[in-house]
PDB file of C-alpha atoms in Angstrom:
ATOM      1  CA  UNK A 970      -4.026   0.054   8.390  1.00 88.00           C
ATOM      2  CA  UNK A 971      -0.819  -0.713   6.550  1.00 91.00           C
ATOM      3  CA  UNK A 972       0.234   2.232   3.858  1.00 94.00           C
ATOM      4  CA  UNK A 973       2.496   0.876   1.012  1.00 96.00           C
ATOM      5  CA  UNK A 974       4.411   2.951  -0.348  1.00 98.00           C
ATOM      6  CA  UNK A 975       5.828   2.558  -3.871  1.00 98.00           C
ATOM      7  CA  UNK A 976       9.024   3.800  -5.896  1.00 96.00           C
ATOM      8  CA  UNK A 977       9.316   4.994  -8.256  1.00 97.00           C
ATOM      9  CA  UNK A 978       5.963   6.569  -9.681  1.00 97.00           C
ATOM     10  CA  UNK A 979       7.278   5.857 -13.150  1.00 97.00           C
ATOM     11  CA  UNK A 980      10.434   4.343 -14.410  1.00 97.00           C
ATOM     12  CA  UNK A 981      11.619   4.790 -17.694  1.00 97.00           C
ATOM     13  CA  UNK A 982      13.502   2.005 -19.461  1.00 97.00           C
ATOM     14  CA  UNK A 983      14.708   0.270 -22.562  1.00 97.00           C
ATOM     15  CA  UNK A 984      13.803  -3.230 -23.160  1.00 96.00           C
ATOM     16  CA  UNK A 985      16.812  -5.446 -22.462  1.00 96.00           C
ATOM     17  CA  UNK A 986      17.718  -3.410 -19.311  1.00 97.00           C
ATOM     18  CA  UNK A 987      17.007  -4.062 -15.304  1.00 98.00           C
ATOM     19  CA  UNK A 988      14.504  -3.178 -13.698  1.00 98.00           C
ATOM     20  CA  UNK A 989      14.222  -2.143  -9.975  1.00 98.00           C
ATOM     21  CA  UNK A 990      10.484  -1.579  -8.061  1.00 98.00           C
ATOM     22  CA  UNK A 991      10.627  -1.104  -4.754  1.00 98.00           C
ATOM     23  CA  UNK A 992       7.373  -1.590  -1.678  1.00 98.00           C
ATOM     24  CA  UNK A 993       7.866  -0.071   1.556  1.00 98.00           C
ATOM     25  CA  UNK A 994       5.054  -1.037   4.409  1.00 95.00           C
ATOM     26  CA  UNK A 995       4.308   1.715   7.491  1.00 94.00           C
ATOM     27  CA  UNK A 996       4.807  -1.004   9.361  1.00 93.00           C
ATOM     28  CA  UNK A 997       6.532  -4.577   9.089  1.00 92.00           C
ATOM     29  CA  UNK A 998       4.823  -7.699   6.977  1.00 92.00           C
ATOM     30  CA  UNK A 999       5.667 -10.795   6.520  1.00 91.00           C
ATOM     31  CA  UNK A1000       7.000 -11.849   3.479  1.00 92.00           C
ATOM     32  CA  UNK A1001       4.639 -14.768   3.745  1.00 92.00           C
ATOM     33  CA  UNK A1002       1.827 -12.019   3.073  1.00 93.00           C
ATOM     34  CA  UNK A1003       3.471  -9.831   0.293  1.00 96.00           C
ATOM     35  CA  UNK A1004       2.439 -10.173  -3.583  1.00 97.00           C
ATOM     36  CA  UNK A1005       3.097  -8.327  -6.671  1.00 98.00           C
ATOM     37  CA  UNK A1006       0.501  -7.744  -9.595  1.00 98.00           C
ATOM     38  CA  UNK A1007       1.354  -6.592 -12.885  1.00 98.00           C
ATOM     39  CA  UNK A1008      -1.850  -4.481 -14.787  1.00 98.00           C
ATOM     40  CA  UNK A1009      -1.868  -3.316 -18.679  1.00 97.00           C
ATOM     41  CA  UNK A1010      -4.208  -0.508 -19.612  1.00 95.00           C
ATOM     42  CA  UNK A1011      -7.946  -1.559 -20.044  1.00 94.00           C
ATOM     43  CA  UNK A1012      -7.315  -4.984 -18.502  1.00 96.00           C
ATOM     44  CA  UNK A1013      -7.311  -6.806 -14.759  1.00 97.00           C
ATOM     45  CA  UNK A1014      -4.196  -7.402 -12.853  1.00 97.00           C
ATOM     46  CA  UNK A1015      -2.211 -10.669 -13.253  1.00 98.00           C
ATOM     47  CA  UNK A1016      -0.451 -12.045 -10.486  1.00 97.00           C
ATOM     48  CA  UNK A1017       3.126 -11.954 -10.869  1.00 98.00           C
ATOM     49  CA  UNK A1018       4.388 -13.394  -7.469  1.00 97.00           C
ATOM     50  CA  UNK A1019       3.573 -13.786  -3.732  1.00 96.00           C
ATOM     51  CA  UNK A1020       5.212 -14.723  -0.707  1.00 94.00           C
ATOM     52  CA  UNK A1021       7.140 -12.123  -1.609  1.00 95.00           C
ATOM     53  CA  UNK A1022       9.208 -14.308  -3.818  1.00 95.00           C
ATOM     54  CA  UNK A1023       7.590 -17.390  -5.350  1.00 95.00           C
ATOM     55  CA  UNK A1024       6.635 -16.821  -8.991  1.00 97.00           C
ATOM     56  CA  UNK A1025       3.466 -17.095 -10.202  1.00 96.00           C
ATOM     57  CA  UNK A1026       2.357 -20.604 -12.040  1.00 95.00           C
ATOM     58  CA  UNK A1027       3.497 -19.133 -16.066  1.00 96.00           C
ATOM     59  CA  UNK A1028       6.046 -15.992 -14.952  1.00 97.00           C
ATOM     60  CA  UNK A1029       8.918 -15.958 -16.813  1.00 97.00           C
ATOM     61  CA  UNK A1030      11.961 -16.247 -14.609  1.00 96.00           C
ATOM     62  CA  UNK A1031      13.276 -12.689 -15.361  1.00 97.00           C
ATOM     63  CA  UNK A1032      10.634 -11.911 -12.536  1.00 98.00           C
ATOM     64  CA  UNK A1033      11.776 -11.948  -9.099  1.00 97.00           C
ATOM     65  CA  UNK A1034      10.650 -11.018  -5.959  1.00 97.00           C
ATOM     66  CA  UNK A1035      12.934 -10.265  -2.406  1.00 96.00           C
ATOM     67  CA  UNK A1036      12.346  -8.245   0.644  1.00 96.00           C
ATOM     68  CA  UNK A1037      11.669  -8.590   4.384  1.00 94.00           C
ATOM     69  CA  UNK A1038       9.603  -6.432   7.044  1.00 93.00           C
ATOM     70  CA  UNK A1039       8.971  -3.459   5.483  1.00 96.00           C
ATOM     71  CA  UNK A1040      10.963  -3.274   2.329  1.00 97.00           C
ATOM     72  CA  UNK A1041      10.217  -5.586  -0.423  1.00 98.00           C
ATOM     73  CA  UNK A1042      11.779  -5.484  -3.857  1.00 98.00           C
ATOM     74  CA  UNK A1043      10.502  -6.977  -7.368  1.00 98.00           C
ATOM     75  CA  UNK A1044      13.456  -7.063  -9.949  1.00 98.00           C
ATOM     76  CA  UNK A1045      12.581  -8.092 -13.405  1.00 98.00           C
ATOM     77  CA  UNK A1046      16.214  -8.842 -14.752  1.00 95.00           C
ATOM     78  CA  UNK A1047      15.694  -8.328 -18.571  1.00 96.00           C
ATOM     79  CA  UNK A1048      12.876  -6.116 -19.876  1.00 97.00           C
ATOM     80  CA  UNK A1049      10.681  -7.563 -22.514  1.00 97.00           C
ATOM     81  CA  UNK A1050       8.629  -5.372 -24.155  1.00 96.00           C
ATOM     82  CA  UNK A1051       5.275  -6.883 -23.012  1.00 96.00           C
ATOM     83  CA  UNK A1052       6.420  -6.290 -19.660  1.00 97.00           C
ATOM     84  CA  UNK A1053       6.061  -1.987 -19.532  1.00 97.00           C
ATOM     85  CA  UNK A1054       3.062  -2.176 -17.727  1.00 97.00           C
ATOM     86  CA  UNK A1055       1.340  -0.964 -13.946  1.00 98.00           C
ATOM     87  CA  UNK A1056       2.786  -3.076 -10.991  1.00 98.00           C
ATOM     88  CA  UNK A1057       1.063  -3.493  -8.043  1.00 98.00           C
ATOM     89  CA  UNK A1058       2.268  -4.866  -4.537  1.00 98.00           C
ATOM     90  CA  UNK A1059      -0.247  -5.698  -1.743  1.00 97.00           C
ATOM     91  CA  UNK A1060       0.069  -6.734   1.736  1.00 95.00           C
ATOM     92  CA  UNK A1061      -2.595  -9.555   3.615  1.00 84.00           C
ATOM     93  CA  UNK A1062      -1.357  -8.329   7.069  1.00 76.00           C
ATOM     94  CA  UNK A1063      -3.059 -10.314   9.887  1.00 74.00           C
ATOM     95  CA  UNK A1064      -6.306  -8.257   9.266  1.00 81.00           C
ATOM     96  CA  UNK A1065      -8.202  -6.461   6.782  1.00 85.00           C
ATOM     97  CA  UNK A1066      -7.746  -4.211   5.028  1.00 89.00           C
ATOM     98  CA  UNK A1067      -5.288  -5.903   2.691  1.00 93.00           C
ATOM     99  CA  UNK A1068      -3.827  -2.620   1.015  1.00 94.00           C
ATOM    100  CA  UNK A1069      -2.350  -2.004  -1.762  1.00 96.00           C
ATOM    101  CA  UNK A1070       0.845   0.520  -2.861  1.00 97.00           C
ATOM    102  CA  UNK A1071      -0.331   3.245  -5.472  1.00 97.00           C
ATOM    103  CA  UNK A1072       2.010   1.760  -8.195  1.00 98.00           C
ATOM    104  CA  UNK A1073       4.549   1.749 -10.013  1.00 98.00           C
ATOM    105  CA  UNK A1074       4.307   2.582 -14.076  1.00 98.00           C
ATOM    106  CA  UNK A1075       7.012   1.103 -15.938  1.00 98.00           C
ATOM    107  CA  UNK A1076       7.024   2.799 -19.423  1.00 97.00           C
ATOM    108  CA  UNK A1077       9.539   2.268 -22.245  1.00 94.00           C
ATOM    109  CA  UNK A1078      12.004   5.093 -22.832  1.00 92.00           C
TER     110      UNK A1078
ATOM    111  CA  UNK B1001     -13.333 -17.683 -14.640  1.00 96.00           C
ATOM    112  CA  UNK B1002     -14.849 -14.634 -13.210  1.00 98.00           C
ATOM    113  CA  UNK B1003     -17.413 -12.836 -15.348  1.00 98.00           C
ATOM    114  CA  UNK B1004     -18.648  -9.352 -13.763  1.00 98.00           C
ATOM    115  CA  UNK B1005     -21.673  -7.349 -14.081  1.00 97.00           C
ATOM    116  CA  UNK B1006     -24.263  -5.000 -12.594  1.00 97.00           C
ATOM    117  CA  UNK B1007     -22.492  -1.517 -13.505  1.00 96.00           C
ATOM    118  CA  UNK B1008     -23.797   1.119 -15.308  1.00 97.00           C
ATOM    119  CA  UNK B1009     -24.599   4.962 -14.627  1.00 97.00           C
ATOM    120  CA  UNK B1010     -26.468   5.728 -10.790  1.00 97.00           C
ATOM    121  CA  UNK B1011     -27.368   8.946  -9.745  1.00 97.00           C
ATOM    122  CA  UNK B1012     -25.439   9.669  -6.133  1.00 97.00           C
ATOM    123  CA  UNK B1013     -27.359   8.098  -3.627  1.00 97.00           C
ATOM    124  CA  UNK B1014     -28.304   5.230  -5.649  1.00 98.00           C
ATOM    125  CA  UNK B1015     -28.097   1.962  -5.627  1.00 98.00           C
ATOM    126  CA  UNK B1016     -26.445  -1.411  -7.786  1.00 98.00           C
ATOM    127  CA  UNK B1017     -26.281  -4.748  -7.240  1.00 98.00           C
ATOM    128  CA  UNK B1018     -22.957  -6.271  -8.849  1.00 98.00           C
ATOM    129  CA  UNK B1019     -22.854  -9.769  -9.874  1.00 98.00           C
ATOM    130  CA  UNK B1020     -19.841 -11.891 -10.433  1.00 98.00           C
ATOM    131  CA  UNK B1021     -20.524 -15.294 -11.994  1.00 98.00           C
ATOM    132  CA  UNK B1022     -17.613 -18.166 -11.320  1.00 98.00           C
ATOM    133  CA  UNK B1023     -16.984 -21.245 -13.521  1.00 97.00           C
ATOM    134  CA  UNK B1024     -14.343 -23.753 -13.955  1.00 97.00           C
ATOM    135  CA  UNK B1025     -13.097 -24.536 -10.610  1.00 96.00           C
ATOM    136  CA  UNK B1026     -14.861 -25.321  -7.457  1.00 97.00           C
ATOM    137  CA  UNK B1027     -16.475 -21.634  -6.080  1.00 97.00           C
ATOM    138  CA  UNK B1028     -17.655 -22.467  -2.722  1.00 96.00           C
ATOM    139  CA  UNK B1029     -13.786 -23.886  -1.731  1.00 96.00           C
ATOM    140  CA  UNK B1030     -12.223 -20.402  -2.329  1.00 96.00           C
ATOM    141  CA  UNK B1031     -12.726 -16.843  -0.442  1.00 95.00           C
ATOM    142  CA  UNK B1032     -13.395 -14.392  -3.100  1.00 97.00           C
ATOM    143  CA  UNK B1033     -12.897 -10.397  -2.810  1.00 97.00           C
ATOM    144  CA  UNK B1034     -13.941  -7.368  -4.785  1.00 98.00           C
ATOM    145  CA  UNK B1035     -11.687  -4.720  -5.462  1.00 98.00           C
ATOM    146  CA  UNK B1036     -11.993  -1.163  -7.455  1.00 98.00           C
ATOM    147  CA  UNK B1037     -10.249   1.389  -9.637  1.00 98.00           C
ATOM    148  CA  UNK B1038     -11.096   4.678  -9.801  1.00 98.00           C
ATOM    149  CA  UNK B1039     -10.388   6.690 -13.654  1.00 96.00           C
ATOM    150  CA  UNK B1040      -6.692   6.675 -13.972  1.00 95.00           C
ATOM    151  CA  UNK B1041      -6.131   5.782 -10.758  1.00 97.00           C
ATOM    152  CA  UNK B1042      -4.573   2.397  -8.598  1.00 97.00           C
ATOM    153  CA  UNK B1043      -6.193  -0.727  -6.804  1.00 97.00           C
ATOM    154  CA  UNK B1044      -8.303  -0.491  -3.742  1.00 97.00           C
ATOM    155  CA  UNK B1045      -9.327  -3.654  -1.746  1.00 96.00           C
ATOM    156  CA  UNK B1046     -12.778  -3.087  -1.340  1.00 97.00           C
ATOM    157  CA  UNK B1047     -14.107  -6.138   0.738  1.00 97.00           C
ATOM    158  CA  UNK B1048     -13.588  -9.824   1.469  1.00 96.00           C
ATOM    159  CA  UNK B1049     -16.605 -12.928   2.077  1.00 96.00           C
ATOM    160  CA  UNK B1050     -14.686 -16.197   3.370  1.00 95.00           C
ATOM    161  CA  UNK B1051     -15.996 -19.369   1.499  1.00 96.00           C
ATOM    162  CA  UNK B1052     -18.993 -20.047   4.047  1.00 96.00           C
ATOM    163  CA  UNK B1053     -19.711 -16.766   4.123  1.00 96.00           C
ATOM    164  CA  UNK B1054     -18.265 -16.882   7.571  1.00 95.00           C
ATOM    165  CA  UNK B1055     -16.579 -13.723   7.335  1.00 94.00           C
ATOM    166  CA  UNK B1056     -16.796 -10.499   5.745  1.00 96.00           C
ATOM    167  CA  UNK B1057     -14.655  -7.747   5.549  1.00 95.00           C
ATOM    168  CA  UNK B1058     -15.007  -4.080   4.412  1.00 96.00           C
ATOM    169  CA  UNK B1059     -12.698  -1.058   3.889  1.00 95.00           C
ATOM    170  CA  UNK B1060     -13.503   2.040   5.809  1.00 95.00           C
ATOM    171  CA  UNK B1061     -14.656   3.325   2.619  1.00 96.00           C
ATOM    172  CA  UNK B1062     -17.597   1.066   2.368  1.00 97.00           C
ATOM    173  CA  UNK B1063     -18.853   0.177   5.349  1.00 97.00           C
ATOM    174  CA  UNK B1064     -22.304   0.476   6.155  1.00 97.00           C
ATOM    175  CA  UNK B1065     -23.364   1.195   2.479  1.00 98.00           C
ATOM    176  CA  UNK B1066     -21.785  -1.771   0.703  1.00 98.00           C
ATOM    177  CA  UNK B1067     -22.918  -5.314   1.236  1.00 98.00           C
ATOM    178  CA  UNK B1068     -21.216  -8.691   0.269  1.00 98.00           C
ATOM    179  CA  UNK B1069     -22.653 -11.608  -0.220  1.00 98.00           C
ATOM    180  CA  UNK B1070     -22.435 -14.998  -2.117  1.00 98.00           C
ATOM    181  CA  UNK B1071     -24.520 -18.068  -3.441  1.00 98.00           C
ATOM    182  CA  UNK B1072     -22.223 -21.055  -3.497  1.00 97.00           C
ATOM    183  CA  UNK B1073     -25.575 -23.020  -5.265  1.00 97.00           C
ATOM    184  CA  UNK B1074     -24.976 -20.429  -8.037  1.00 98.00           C
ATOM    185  CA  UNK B1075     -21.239 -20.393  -7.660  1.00 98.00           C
ATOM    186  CA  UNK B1076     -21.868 -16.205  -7.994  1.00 98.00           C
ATOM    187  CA  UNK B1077     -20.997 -13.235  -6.027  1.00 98.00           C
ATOM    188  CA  UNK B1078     -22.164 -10.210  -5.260  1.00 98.00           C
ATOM    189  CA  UNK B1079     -21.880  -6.598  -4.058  1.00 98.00           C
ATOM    190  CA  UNK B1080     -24.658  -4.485  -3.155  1.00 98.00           C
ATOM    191  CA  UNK B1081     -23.853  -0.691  -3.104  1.00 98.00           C
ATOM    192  CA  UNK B1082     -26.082   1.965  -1.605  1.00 98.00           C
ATOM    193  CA  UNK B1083     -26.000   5.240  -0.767  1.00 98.00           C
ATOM    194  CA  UNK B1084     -23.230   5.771  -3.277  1.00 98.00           C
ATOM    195  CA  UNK B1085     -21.020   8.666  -4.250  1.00 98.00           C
ATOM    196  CA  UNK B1086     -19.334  10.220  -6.824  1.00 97.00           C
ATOM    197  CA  UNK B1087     -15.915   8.843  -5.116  1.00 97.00           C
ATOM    198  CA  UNK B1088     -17.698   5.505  -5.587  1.00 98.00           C
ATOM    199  CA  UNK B1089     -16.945   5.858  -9.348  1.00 98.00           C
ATOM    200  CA  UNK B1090     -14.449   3.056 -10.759  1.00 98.00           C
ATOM    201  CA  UNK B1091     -14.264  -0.404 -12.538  1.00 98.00           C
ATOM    202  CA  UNK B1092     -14.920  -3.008  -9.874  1.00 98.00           C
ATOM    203  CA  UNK B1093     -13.369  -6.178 -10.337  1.00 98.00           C
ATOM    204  CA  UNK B1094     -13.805  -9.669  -8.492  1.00 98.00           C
ATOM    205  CA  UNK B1095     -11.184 -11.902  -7.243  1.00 97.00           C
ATOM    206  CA  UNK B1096     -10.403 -15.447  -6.515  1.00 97.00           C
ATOM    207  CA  UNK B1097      -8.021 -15.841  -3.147  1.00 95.00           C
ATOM    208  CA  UNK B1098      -6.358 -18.471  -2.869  1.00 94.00           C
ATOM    209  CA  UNK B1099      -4.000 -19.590  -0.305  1.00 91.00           C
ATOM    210  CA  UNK B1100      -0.531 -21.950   0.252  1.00 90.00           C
ATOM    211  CA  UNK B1101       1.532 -22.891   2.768  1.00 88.00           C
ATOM    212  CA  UNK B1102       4.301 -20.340   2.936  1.00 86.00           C
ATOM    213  CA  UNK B1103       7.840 -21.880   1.469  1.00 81.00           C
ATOM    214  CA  UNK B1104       9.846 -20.203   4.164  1.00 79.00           C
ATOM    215  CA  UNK B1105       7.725 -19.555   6.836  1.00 82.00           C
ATOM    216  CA  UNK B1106       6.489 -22.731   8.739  1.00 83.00           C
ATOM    217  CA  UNK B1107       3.058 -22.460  10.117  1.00 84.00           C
ATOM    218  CA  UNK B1108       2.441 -19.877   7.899  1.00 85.00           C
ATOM    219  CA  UNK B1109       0.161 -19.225   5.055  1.00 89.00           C
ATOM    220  CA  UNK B1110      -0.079 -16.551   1.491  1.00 90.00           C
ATOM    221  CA  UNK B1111      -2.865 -15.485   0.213  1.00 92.00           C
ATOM    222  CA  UNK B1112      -2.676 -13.733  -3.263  1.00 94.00           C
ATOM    223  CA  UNK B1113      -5.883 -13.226  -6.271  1.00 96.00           C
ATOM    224  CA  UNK B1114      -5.070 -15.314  -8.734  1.00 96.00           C
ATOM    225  CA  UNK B1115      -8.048 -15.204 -11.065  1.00 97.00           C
ATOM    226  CA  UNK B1116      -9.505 -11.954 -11.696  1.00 98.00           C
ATOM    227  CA  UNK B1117     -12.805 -10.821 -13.617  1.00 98.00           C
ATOM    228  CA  UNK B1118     -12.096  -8.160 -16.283  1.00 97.00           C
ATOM    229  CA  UNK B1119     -14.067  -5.761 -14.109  1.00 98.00           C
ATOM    230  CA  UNK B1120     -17.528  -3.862 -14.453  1.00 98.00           C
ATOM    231  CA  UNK B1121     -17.758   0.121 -14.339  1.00 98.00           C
ATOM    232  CA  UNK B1122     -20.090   1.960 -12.049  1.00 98.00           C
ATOM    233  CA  UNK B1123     -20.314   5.832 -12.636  1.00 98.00           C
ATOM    234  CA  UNK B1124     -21.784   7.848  -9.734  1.00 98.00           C
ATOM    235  CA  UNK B1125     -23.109  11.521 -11.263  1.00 97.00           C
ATOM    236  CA  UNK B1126     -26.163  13.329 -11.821  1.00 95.00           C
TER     237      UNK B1126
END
């Protein structure tokens, strides 16, 4: 099974800054097979990107994704304030199960 | 759409039967999967059905109490869930996959949920 690991647990920033969320896999993925998921409270994820970089059909472009083998990156350049949220990556490896990282809680400082 | 229901309080050991009802795009073209979160905690894939039903997947967590299945006449999904346990505990959700060719991979595909239910809770305690 394929343990993501994500960094930090909680990032504190201001809206109008950068922010950095980083993915490591136990073992290497393809970028192909790696998306990111954004989740407020009381509500169900939205996907923000897969293939580890193509933008979901209605994300803003301050979303990006990057990141090959096992480090994957998801940069959102200028923070909104809808965007302090839960964010979620997930690897679909060649099998099941397709895991996801414990993630990341980006809260406004 | 994905609309979600079935949950409710079970005593461990118990049983549900979760329903997810699809509409607006074509259900029996797309593998769906359900995954769960436990009270203040993150996202666990929970299992997989392919569009025919072909093939099913579980996490080590569920399998052999936990049974997907699907009725593409109905366009709904479902998850039956015995034996459960107080770990069991969380808002399940259901999930569309869909798939692309991959932009810089030839030859290769990603998968990703792009429609989501808003989720159902099941609470396992006496």
């Amino acid at each position: 099974e394929i343990v993501l690991t994500q960094s930090p647990g909680t990032l504190s920033l201001s809206p109008g800054e950068r922010a950095t969320l980083s993915c490591r896999a136990s073992q290497s993925v393809s970028s192909s097979y790696l998306v990111w998921y954004q989740q407020k409270p009381g509500q169900a994820p939205r996907l923000l990107i897969y293939g580890a970089s193509n933008r979901a059909t209605g994300i803003p472009d301050r979303f990006s994704g990057s990141g090959s083998g096992t480090d994957f990156t998801l940069t959102i350049s200028r923070l909104e304030p809808e965007d302090f949220a839960v964010y979620y990556c997930q690897q679909y490896g060649t099998s099941p199960p397709y895991t996801f990282g414990q993630g990341t809680n980006l809260e406004i400082k | 759409q994905l609309v979600e229901s079935g949950g409710g309080l079970v005593k461990p050991g118990g049983s549900l039967r979760l329903s997810c009802a699809a509409s607006g795009f074509t259900f029996l073209t797309y593998n769906m999967i359900w995954v769960r979160q436990a009270p203040g905690k993150g996202l666990e894939w929970v299992s997989f059905i392919s569009s025919s039903s072909s093939h099913i997947y579980y996490a080590d967590s569920v399998r052999g109490r936990f049974t997907i299945s699907r009725d593409n006449a109905k366009n709904s999904l479902y998850l039956q869930m015995n034996s459960l346990r107080a770990e069991d505990t969380a808002v399940y959700f259901c999930g569309r996959e869909d798939v692309v060719p991959a932009v810089f991979t030839p030859g290769e595909y990603s998968y990703y949920m792009d429609v989501w239910g808003k989720g159902t809770t099941v609470t396992v305690s006496s």
